[in-house]
Amino acid sequence: MRIALDAMGSDTHPQPELEAVVEASKRWHDPILLIGPEDLLKSSLAHFQYDPNLIQVIHAPEVLHMTDSPARTAKGKAESSMAVGMDLLKNGEAEAFVTAGNTGGAMANALFRLGRIRGVKRPALGTVFPVQDGHAILIDIGANADCRPIYLQQFAVLGAVYAEIVLKKTNPRVGLVSNGEEPGKGNSLVKETFPLLEGSGLNFIGNLEPKELFAGQADVAVTDGFTGNILVKTSEAVAKLLSNLIRSEITASPISSVGGLLSRPAFRRVGVTLDPAEYGAAPLLGVQGLVFIGHGRSDAKALINAIRVAREAVEGGLLSALEIAISSRL
Amino acid sequence: MRIALDAMGSDTHPQPELEAVVEASKRWHDPILLIGPEDLLKSSLAHFQYDPNLIQVIHAPEVLHMTDSPARTAKGKAESSMAVGMDLLKNGEAEAFVTAGNTGGAMANALFRLGRIRGVKRPALGTVFPVQDGHAILIDIGANADCRPIYLQQFAVLGAVYAEIVLKKTNPRVGLVSNGEEPGKGNSLVKETFPLLEGSGLNFIGNLEPKELFAGQADVAVTDGFTGNILVKTSEAVAKLLSNLIRSEITASPISSVGGLLSRPAFRRVGVTLDPAEYGAAPLLGVQGLVFIGHGRSDAKALINAIRVAREAVEGGLLSALEIAISSRL
């Protein structure tokens, strides 16, 4: 198996990427393609101990910046690490591509260079996140701010295939994110999507409020990219506000400070449970290739997890399963 | 000042309501109208010590149920405590009405019995919630699942007046909830609303991501009722998931259990900071009367806080300020 990693994606590139490929090559003994400026990467790799047969540097002289417009990154920068990574997928030289670069740039490059799976109206970005006693995938979290019901129906299909193959869920439960549980609740998009999901052949469990989502009642939560983005960012912001509050209240008195010290390992375990770095990167589903987009803040651990998830997707035959699931519903 | 309280609203009515009116009458020495079945309320009040000049029971024989459809509650149940409360407002017998009943029923009754402030397209439900170092109002959180840009512009006006008068913010900062900070980010509703807010004369600070909202960068966060509802419910669900995780990790080892005991007062203070009961009830803004809708789970403390907030709104002249702010923009 060959996974390709964008060496220039993360905010502190290429250091986390270098550490990640070296560790991944030791862990899985499969060749990894590291994409970026050849001289820089080769001289940086010289500081590591690794098997040179397992890490292949692929030259990509251009670097994408967060300020580059997505369209420009796709069409104007054909030699960026992002563009070269997509081309490796397209040419079959890699089976999955992992990047922690600009999400808009990754989506534009994927659409422009790989295209969509036949029949897919709009590719969507998923994210796997922790719920009570497990994980769920939320899709779309930002690829499509404005959606039509048929897009959401397809997101449900893409998400369910992902949940089966990567999250190893049998007959995954699919819920439609809404402002009330009862059928008939929702905005007009949700109301129009509901019957499409009922008739989709998926294991549709109906509308899903956030409390049921976080309680683990669904494996796949379907929503438009605007709502999904707000949902994910709200959960991150609330978790941060809460931990700030807890920290400042605990350090406010000597007794609770001691209490805080004694419970520190417990807090650390909670942090691990909630750490997005544990779940790898966000899969871009519906394009003609396996693309995983990590957070710009990704460190080596997050990138290794992303590579691990990408490997599981390749091993499970995710791309052809997605193709089959979509084409069987055309 | 006369505040009217629905005695039959909360899930465990009328006990929390009875405790709340008795306490409020002692705290503020103003008459309170308690609305519900007269015999029941009078015999229940007999168990309390209170000044009978300050608590007036208003007979309302019918009770709304959570399962009643909103339209039916408004038109078919003219003698429910909800309907009678709205009529008291309409007839000038009370200056604000507080209920912990069915939100849909309260909105339908308010629209049917009070009507809208002249010029208001759609009344909206706001909620005040804790952010880093303060509070903000989010509007709409559920009255309007489908919105047009002009509705959101009016929500901004209603929310800004509320922030000025009740939250005591000078020149409140108004943000538009979006999936990115930059102008041009958002779904089509957000993109079309942005220039309306720029031209509104409000202190518009642009698009607002959840992390900025919870960091306290705005006093008023404007959104459609679907997104607002998901945002509020996500923050409740994440806070609950986090506290469950912390509790189970802390009790998992003897040392961290001791730590948890020592830090318990700190956790309690965090709980108080985040407790929705601290912020009273959700104001329904844009109807021709001051209506506050509490959570069905409201206890006496939440109801007293709701009465306190309703009093502040009356004292600040909220209703006429809303009327002036809307009419000056027609």
XYZ file of C-alpha atoms in Angstrom:
660
model
C 0.000 0.000 0.000
C 1.186 3.496 -0.819
C -0.052 6.501 1.136
C 0.974 9.994 -0.015
C 1.495 12.759 2.538
C 1.573 16.466 1.796
C 4.778 17.636 3.528
C 3.776 21.300 3.384
C 0.254 21.223 4.811
C 0.354 21.844 8.563
C 0.868 25.247 10.136
C 4.350 24.208 11.272
C 5.272 22.154 8.175
C 7.336 20.203 7.395
C 8.466 19.120 10.886
C 5.271 17.237 11.957
C 5.058 15.658 8.500
C 8.677 14.459 8.645
C 8.179 12.918 12.080
C 4.951 11.307 10.916
C 6.385 9.624 7.796
C 9.386 8.315 9.693
C 7.165 6.860 12.407
C 4.620 5.495 9.916
C 7.357 3.784 7.886
C 8.563 2.050 11.045
C 5.088 1.109 12.170
C 3.676 -0.297 8.931
C 6.742 -1.067 6.742
C 4.958 0.190 3.636
C 6.371 2.839 1.317
C 5.184 6.395 1.919
C 5.342 9.229 -0.594
C 6.310 12.561 0.930
C 5.421 15.506 -1.301
C 7.125 18.899 -1.250
C 10.293 20.742 -2.284
C 12.829 17.951 -2.839
C 15.957 19.691 -1.534
C 14.276 20.848 1.634
C 12.739 17.468 2.384
C 15.858 15.438 1.614
C 18.085 17.613 3.750
C 15.529 17.586 6.587
C 15.111 13.805 6.412
C 18.879 13.463 6.860
C 18.334 14.313 10.526
C 16.184 11.196 11.007
C 16.959 7.499 11.080
C 14.746 5.694 8.597
C 14.677 3.059 5.875
C 15.245 4.987 2.622
C 13.353 2.295 0.704
C 10.199 3.212 2.578
C 10.161 7.005 2.239
C 10.102 8.393 -1.276
C 10.279 12.151 -1.759
C 8.113 13.459 -4.608
C 9.150 16.889 -5.786
C 6.547 19.681 -5.629
C 8.216 23.089 -5.721
C 5.156 25.278 -5.035
C 3.571 25.810 -1.655
C -0.075 26.681 -1.030
C -0.788 29.464 1.419
C -3.849 29.850 3.608
C -4.524 33.104 1.791
C -4.570 31.535 -1.687
C -8.076 31.340 -3.108
C -9.261 27.753 -3.578
C -9.770 28.193 -7.327
C -6.304 29.657 -7.739
C -4.722 26.805 -5.786
C -6.316 24.261 -8.071
C -5.738 25.811 -11.464
C -2.833 28.183 -10.962
C -0.536 26.113 -8.819
C -0.171 22.810 -10.626
C 3.132 22.120 -8.903
C 1.945 22.616 -5.341
C 2.235 19.663 -2.970
C -1.591 19.567 -2.880
C -1.911 19.371 -6.677
C 0.880 16.817 -7.001
C -0.735 14.675 -4.282
C -4.045 14.602 -6.127
C -2.230 13.742 -9.369
C -0.538 10.791 -7.653
C -3.991 9.491 -6.715
C -5.321 10.062 -10.187
C -2.407 8.212 -11.789
C -2.683 5.311 -9.364
C 0.734 5.976 -7.843
C -0.809 6.386 -4.398
C -3.950 4.876 -2.919
C -4.760 7.667 -0.469
C -3.583 11.226 0.070
C -3.320 12.934 3.451
C -2.899 16.700 3.820
C -3.154 19.156 6.699
C -3.319 22.058 4.267
C -5.994 24.615 3.436
C -9.368 22.785 3.301
C -10.769 24.939 0.507
C -7.615 24.376 -1.527
C -7.792 20.627 -0.968
C -11.424 20.481 -2.065
C -10.790 22.609 -5.149
C -7.761 20.537 -6.124
C -9.640 17.291 -5.558
C -12.591 18.414 -7.675
C -10.401 19.828 -10.428
C -7.873 17.005 -10.604
C -9.784 13.897 -9.474
C -13.356 14.821 -10.285
C -16.398 13.308 -8.657
C -17.433 9.686 -8.349
C -19.917 9.050 -11.152
C -23.390 10.092 -9.983
C -22.248 12.169 -7.007
C -23.804 15.644 -7.108
C -21.598 17.218 -4.451
C -18.671 15.714 -2.561
C -18.854 16.349 1.184
C -16.491 16.613 4.098
C -17.072 14.248 6.991
C -15.668 14.266 10.486
C -15.501 11.484 13.013
C -16.007 12.647 16.567
C -16.524 11.181 20.017
C -19.999 10.516 21.348
C -21.063 8.698 24.510
C -19.438 5.226 24.312
C -18.192 5.490 20.731
C -17.854 7.550 17.603
C -20.031 8.922 14.839
C -19.435 10.594 11.493
C -21.016 13.960 10.810
C -21.332 14.858 7.124
C -21.177 17.577 5.627
C -19.096 19.854 7.836
C -18.280 22.527 5.335
C -17.922 21.557 1.691
C -21.422 22.777 0.768
C -22.891 25.757 2.620
C -26.081 25.631 0.536
C -27.615 22.236 -0.100
C -30.523 20.588 -1.841
C -32.323 17.508 -0.447
C -30.719 15.173 -2.988
C -27.261 16.264 -1.827
C -28.130 15.345 1.745
C -29.462 11.980 0.635
C -26.126 11.293 -1.040
C -24.193 12.506 2.014
C -26.127 9.889 3.963
C -25.047 7.164 1.524
C -21.401 8.304 1.567
C -21.398 8.584 5.362
C -23.004 5.182 5.855
C -20.404 3.480 3.648
C -17.644 5.232 5.592
C -19.179 4.169 8.921
C -19.347 0.571 7.741
C -15.850 0.328 6.331
C -13.747 2.602 8.506
C -15.742 2.789 11.757
C -16.677 -0.928 11.410
C -20.375 -0.368 12.131
C -22.815 -2.993 10.918
C -25.912 -1.507 9.289
C -25.040 1.997 10.526
C -27.846 4.096 11.965
C -28.363 7.258 9.924
C -29.947 10.346 11.496
C -30.884 13.700 10.011
C -29.709 16.639 12.146
C -32.760 18.682 13.099
C -34.197 21.047 15.678
C -36.684 18.465 16.904
C -37.007 14.699 16.937
C -40.502 14.337 15.548
C -40.950 13.866 11.797
C -42.125 17.208 10.447
C -39.647 19.190 12.546
C -36.864 21.034 10.772
C -36.283 23.733 8.213
C -37.567 23.187 4.693
C -34.339 21.420 3.651
C -34.746 18.886 6.470
C -38.453 18.388 5.789
C -37.786 17.697 2.113
C -34.824 15.432 2.842
C -36.719 13.280 5.379
C -38.806 11.281 2.856
C -35.751 10.794 0.616
C -33.917 9.165 3.518
C -36.964 7.084 4.430
C -36.930 5.711 0.891
C -33.161 5.342 0.634
C -32.792 1.782 1.866
C -30.438 3.057 4.572
C -31.013 2.329 8.265
C -32.668 5.725 8.719
C -33.607 6.454 12.331
C -35.255 9.831 11.695
C -34.484 13.311 12.930
C -31.613 13.679 15.337
C -31.200 16.480 17.871
C -27.699 17.307 19.086
C -28.347 15.673 22.462
C -29.139 12.351 20.779
C -26.159 12.736 18.488
C -23.761 13.199 21.421
C -25.547 10.456 23.352
C -24.456 8.069 20.589
C -27.853 7.283 19.091
C -26.620 7.465 15.481
C -23.524 6.359 13.589
C -24.017 8.835 10.747
C -25.400 12.354 11.240
C -26.403 14.050 8.013
C -26.594 17.801 7.584
C -25.777 20.644 5.232
C -22.239 22.040 5.318
C -23.252 25.290 7.016
C -25.101 23.654 9.911
C -22.471 20.924 10.219
C -19.703 23.487 10.398
C -21.518 25.463 13.111
C -22.192 22.241 15.025
C -18.543 21.126 14.987
C -17.185 24.564 15.809
C -19.729 25.046 18.605
C -18.717 21.778 20.207
C -15.030 22.771 20.033
C -15.771 26.236 21.444
C -17.911 24.946 24.307
C -15.318 22.331 25.248
C -12.684 25.063 25.323
C -14.856 27.463 27.355
C -15.626 24.705 29.841
C -12.020 23.684 30.299
C -10.987 27.345 30.749
C -13.692 27.775 33.382
C -12.742 24.573 35.194
C -9.062 25.523 35.157
C -9.636 29.006 36.525
C -12.059 27.813 39.223
C -9.760 24.980 40.293
C -6.730 27.237 40.625
C -8.801 29.846 42.512
C -8.403 28.109 45.882
C -5.508 26.119 47.422
C -7.719 23.156 48.305
C -9.234 22.798 44.870
C -5.755 23.287 43.371
C -4.620 20.172 45.242
C -7.785 18.451 44.063
C -6.970 19.495 40.513
C -3.461 18.049 40.789
C -4.787 14.731 42.087
C -7.365 14.515 39.315
C -4.987 15.610 36.576
C -4.620 12.087 35.064
C -8.418 11.886 34.860
C -8.572 15.208 33.022
C -5.824 14.002 30.737
C -7.851 10.897 29.840
C -10.869 13.106 29.078
C -8.614 15.247 26.882
C -7.451 12.151 24.982
C -11.046 11.011 24.478
C -12.001 14.370 23.006
C -8.781 15.154 21.143
C -9.519 15.516 17.408
C -5.955 14.320 16.763
C -7.084 10.848 17.897
C -9.504 10.454 15.005
C -7.239 11.247 12.108
C -8.344 13.632 9.437
C -11.647 14.559 7.801
C -12.461 12.349 4.799
C -13.508 14.162 1.635
C -16.131 11.756 0.319
C -17.508 11.665 -3.208
C -14.368 12.548 -5.151
C -12.629 9.978 -7.324
C -9.898 9.172 -4.810
C -9.283 8.841 -1.085
C -8.452 12.251 0.359
C -8.079 13.015 4.073
C -7.812 16.604 5.244
C -6.271 17.231 8.654
C -6.472 20.355 10.766
C -3.807 23.005 10.129
C -2.782 22.576 13.768
C -2.054 18.858 13.205
C 1.017 17.544 14.988
C 2.894 14.338 14.172
C 0.481 12.251 16.267
C -2.528 13.631 14.385
C -0.822 12.942 11.040
C 0.068 9.384 12.049
C -3.544 8.810 13.033
C -4.632 10.266 9.706
C -2.292 7.867 7.898
C -3.664 4.986 9.970
C -7.255 5.908 9.051
C -6.290 6.326 5.384
C -4.729 2.842 5.483
C -7.924 1.379 6.961
C -9.939 3.044 4.212
C -7.664 1.567 1.532
C -7.706 -1.883 3.145
C -11.502 -1.819 3.364
C -11.859 -0.846 -0.301
C -13.624 2.403 0.595
C -13.436 4.024 -2.827
C -15.046 1.182 -4.738
C -17.624 0.680 -1.991
C -18.604 4.342 -2.352
C -18.814 3.973 -6.130
C -21.029 0.908 -5.836
C -23.306 2.491 -3.209
C -23.852 5.585 -5.320
C -24.275 3.808 -8.654
C -26.776 1.326 -7.182
C -29.013 4.305 -6.326
C -28.825 6.129 -9.675
C -45.274 46.681 38.484
C -47.327 43.577 37.760
C -45.724 40.404 36.443
C -47.969 37.478 35.469
C -46.750 33.919 35.928
C -48.205 30.839 34.269
C -48.733 28.437 37.189
C -49.129 25.421 34.911
C -46.083 25.725 32.661
C -43.197 23.719 34.097
C -42.901 19.956 33.882
C -43.572 19.688 37.619
C -46.144 22.498 37.841
C -47.454 24.097 39.943
C -44.944 23.492 42.775
C -41.983 25.468 41.331
C -44.354 28.261 40.295
C -45.881 28.484 43.772
C -42.451 28.667 45.402
C -41.370 31.273 42.874
C -44.317 33.653 43.367
C -44.055 33.449 47.135
C -40.326 34.205 47.021
C -40.738 36.948 44.397
C -43.474 38.650 46.427
C -41.124 38.738 49.424
C -38.184 39.913 47.398
C -39.796 42.707 45.402
C -43.025 43.578 47.299
C -44.904 44.023 44.024
C -48.162 42.215 43.191
C -47.815 39.057 41.118
C -50.566 37.429 39.097
C -50.559 33.638 39.267
C -52.551 32.033 36.478
C -54.159 28.600 36.606
C -57.088 26.628 38.067
C -58.259 28.782 40.968
C -59.212 26.035 43.434
C -55.975 24.166 42.965
C -53.820 27.263 43.304
C -55.648 28.689 46.305
C -55.536 25.441 48.219
C -51.855 24.948 47.328
C -50.946 28.500 48.337
C -52.502 27.814 51.754
C -49.364 25.783 52.540
C -47.177 28.863 52.167
C -46.710 31.979 54.255
C -47.178 35.041 52.059
C -48.813 38.454 51.859
C -52.220 37.849 50.188
C -52.205 41.421 48.872
C -49.212 40.568 46.720
C -50.302 37.301 45.107
C -53.456 37.380 43.021
C -54.760 34.150 41.525
C -56.250 34.546 38.048
C -58.512 31.672 37.100
C -57.628 29.681 33.986
C -59.306 26.275 34.010
C -57.621 24.737 30.964
C -54.121 23.317 30.878
C -51.882 23.077 27.835
C -50.118 19.821 27.235
C -46.795 19.282 25.521
C -48.628 17.217 22.950
C -51.125 19.953 22.025
C -50.403 21.423 18.616
C -49.380 25.085 18.784
C -52.285 26.225 16.612
C -54.781 24.321 18.733
C -53.373 25.787 21.951
C -53.866 29.304 20.625
C -57.277 29.064 19.061
C -58.928 26.097 20.752
C -57.923 26.663 24.345
C -58.886 30.247 25.150
C -59.030 29.484 28.852
C -55.620 27.939 29.214
C -53.178 29.641 31.566
C -51.079 30.527 28.511
C -53.971 32.210 26.701
C -55.164 34.015 29.837
C -51.622 35.282 30.491
C -51.370 36.766 27.004
C -54.789 38.368 27.427
C -53.623 39.999 30.683
C -50.750 41.562 28.736
C -53.037 42.664 25.950
C -55.478 44.307 28.359
C -52.718 46.058 30.260
C -53.391 44.106 33.463
C -49.840 42.783 33.506
C -46.643 44.266 32.131
C -44.827 41.003 31.459
C -45.768 37.336 31.295
C -43.505 34.461 32.299
C -44.253 30.853 31.374
C -42.299 27.612 31.472
C -44.836 25.957 29.169
C -44.675 24.556 25.672
C -42.600 26.987 23.537
C -44.635 26.420 20.377
C -47.840 27.016 22.318
C -46.475 30.217 23.836
C -45.432 31.553 20.438
C -48.757 30.664 18.842
C -50.704 32.248 21.707
C -48.541 35.367 21.635
C -48.961 35.798 17.888
C -52.698 35.090 17.977
C -53.552 37.160 21.060
C -50.925 39.927 21.134
C -49.917 40.193 17.505
C -46.650 41.595 16.278
C -45.042 44.958 16.923
C -45.907 47.135 13.925
C -43.327 46.526 11.196
C -41.965 43.273 12.619
C -41.973 40.529 9.979
C -41.308 37.622 12.326
C -40.969 37.613 16.114
C -37.957 35.662 17.325
C -36.857 33.792 20.400
C -33.646 34.932 22.043
C -31.523 33.282 24.683
C -28.929 34.785 26.958
C -26.004 32.509 27.628
C -22.579 32.627 29.227
C -19.511 33.459 27.194
C -15.960 34.120 28.368
C -16.198 36.966 30.938
C -19.860 37.816 30.333
C -23.067 37.073 28.486
C -24.477 37.385 25.007
C -27.899 37.020 23.427
C -28.376 34.603 20.552
C -31.428 35.272 18.382
C -33.346 33.374 16.841
C -33.134 30.024 18.622
C -36.209 28.390 17.212
C -39.172 30.558 16.310
C -38.348 30.585 12.580
C -36.700 27.535 11.037
C -36.713 29.137 7.585
C -35.664 32.763 7.343
C -35.200 35.539 4.824
C -32.438 38.174 5.128
C -34.848 40.904 6.241
C -35.965 38.717 9.170
C -32.367 38.379 10.321
C -31.842 42.113 10.035
C -34.830 42.629 12.324
C -33.604 39.956 14.748
C -30.399 41.999 14.978
C -32.379 45.130 15.868
C -34.518 43.303 18.449
C -31.468 41.601 19.961
C -29.459 44.832 20.135
C -32.280 46.624 21.982
C -32.516 43.704 24.408
C -28.748 43.731 24.964
C -28.832 47.447 25.695
C -31.785 47.426 28.062
C -31.605 44.102 29.845
C -27.929 43.138 29.534
C -26.907 46.798 30.023
C -24.490 46.844 27.082
C -23.633 50.197 25.562
C -23.649 50.164 21.766
C -23.858 46.357 21.683
C -21.663 44.527 19.202
C -23.752 42.563 16.705
C -22.307 39.550 14.889
C -23.766 37.299 12.215
C -23.287 33.603 12.973
C -21.345 32.063 10.103
C -18.991 29.263 9.126
C -16.100 31.670 8.598
C -15.076 35.113 9.783
C -14.300 36.715 6.456
C -17.031 38.670 4.656
C -18.241 36.438 1.830
C -18.273 33.314 4.029
C -21.606 31.732 4.847
C -24.591 30.157 3.193
C -26.685 32.265 0.861
C -28.866 33.550 3.741
C -25.776 34.835 5.571
C -24.274 36.339 2.428
C -27.480 38.224 1.665
C -27.966 39.348 5.261
C -24.411 40.719 5.607
C -24.932 43.933 3.585
C -28.276 44.554 5.328
C -26.503 44.503 8.690
C -23.691 46.699 7.364
C -26.295 49.275 6.402
C -28.435 48.890 9.532
C -26.825 51.543 11.716
C -26.129 48.832 14.307
C -22.639 48.219 15.686
C -22.137 45.348 13.242
C -18.839 43.527 13.728
C -19.220 41.092 10.829
C -19.392 37.335 10.664
C -19.011 35.450 13.891
C -17.761 31.885 14.253
C -18.800 29.918 17.326
C -15.336 30.228 18.847
C -15.556 34.035 18.756
C -19.096 33.915 20.078
C -18.058 31.849 23.110
C -14.926 33.968 23.514
C -17.245 36.925 24.151
C -16.498 38.948 21.017
C -20.148 39.900 20.414
C -23.100 40.931 22.567
C -25.713 39.891 20.016
C -25.360 36.842 17.759
C -27.856 36.767 14.909
C -28.916 33.595 13.146
C -31.910 31.763 11.732
C -34.011 29.716 14.148
C -32.799 26.363 12.808
C -29.088 27.132 13.130
C -29.627 28.894 16.465
C -31.499 25.922 17.837
C -28.754 23.507 16.754
C -26.117 25.814 18.248
C -27.831 26.032 21.645
C -28.622 22.328 21.794
C -25.093 21.395 20.718
C -23.595 23.494 23.480
C -25.894 21.860 26.057
C -25.115 18.386 24.721
C -21.345 18.920 24.674
C -21.348 20.346 28.202
C -23.281 17.292 29.357
C -20.996 14.836 27.520
C -17.937 16.534 28.997
C -19.241 16.487 32.546
C -20.219 12.810 32.186
C -16.723 12.013 30.912
C -15.038 13.984 33.695
C -17.210 12.352 36.334
C -16.547 8.828 35.129
C -12.795 9.417 34.740
C -12.503 11.049 38.166
C -14.306 8.232 39.930
C -12.238 5.635 38.048
C -9.301 5.826 40.463
C -9.131 6.385 44.249
C -6.593 9.218 43.946
C -8.537 11.182 41.378
C -11.710 10.551 43.403
C -10.078 12.377 46.319
C -9.013 15.080 43.883
C -12.573 15.307 42.630
C -13.897 15.724 46.179
C -11.413 18.502 46.902
C -12.282 20.322 43.689
C -16.018 19.862 44.074
C -16.688 23.506 45.054
C -14.817 24.613 41.934
C -16.967 22.345 39.778
C -20.039 23.689 41.514
C -19.027 27.257 40.623
C -18.536 26.220 36.994
C -21.983 24.635 37.109
C -23.479 27.877 38.402
C -21.748 29.881 35.678
C -23.174 27.616 32.995
C -26.590 26.932 34.536
C -29.339 28.174 32.184
C -31.496 28.737 35.293
C -29.215 31.672 36.157
C -30.232 33.648 33.092
C -33.981 33.538 33.419
C -36.101 32.654 30.458
C -35.925 33.175 26.718
C -37.461 36.473 25.621
C -39.906 36.278 22.714
C -39.073 39.519 20.912
C -41.238 41.249 18.326
C -44.670 40.502 19.724
C -46.802 43.265 21.207
C -46.022 42.415 24.824
C -43.203 41.173 27.042
C -43.204 37.379 27.031
C -40.514 35.194 28.619
C -40.481 31.476 27.980
C -38.639 29.279 30.458
C -37.461 25.722 30.001
C -39.969 23.013 30.904
C -37.405 21.782 33.443
C -37.453 25.158 35.238
C -37.322 24.990 39.016
C -38.282 27.770 41.440
C -34.831 29.360 41.136
C -35.096 29.511 37.344
C -38.582 31.019 37.580
C -37.458 33.654 40.095
C -34.621 34.572 37.762
C -37.099 34.776 34.897
C -39.281 37.103 36.967
C -36.223 39.206 37.805
C -35.301 39.513 34.125
C -38.914 40.331 33.203
C -38.885 43.088 35.855
C -35.672 44.526 34.423
C -37.233 44.518 30.967
C -40.307 46.356 32.246
C -38.201 48.861 34.210
C -36.042 49.530 31.165
C -39.061 50.146 28.930
C -38.105 47.266 26.637
C -41.373 47.074 24.713
C -41.479 50.730 23.666
C -37.741 50.678 22.904
C -38.334 47.729 20.567
C -41.248 49.543 18.913
C -39.158 52.679 18.373
C -36.153 50.760 17.055
C -38.274 48.880 14.530
C -40.412 51.843 13.431
C -37.342 54.063 12.943
C -36.099 51.552 10.357
C -39.325 51.139 8.372
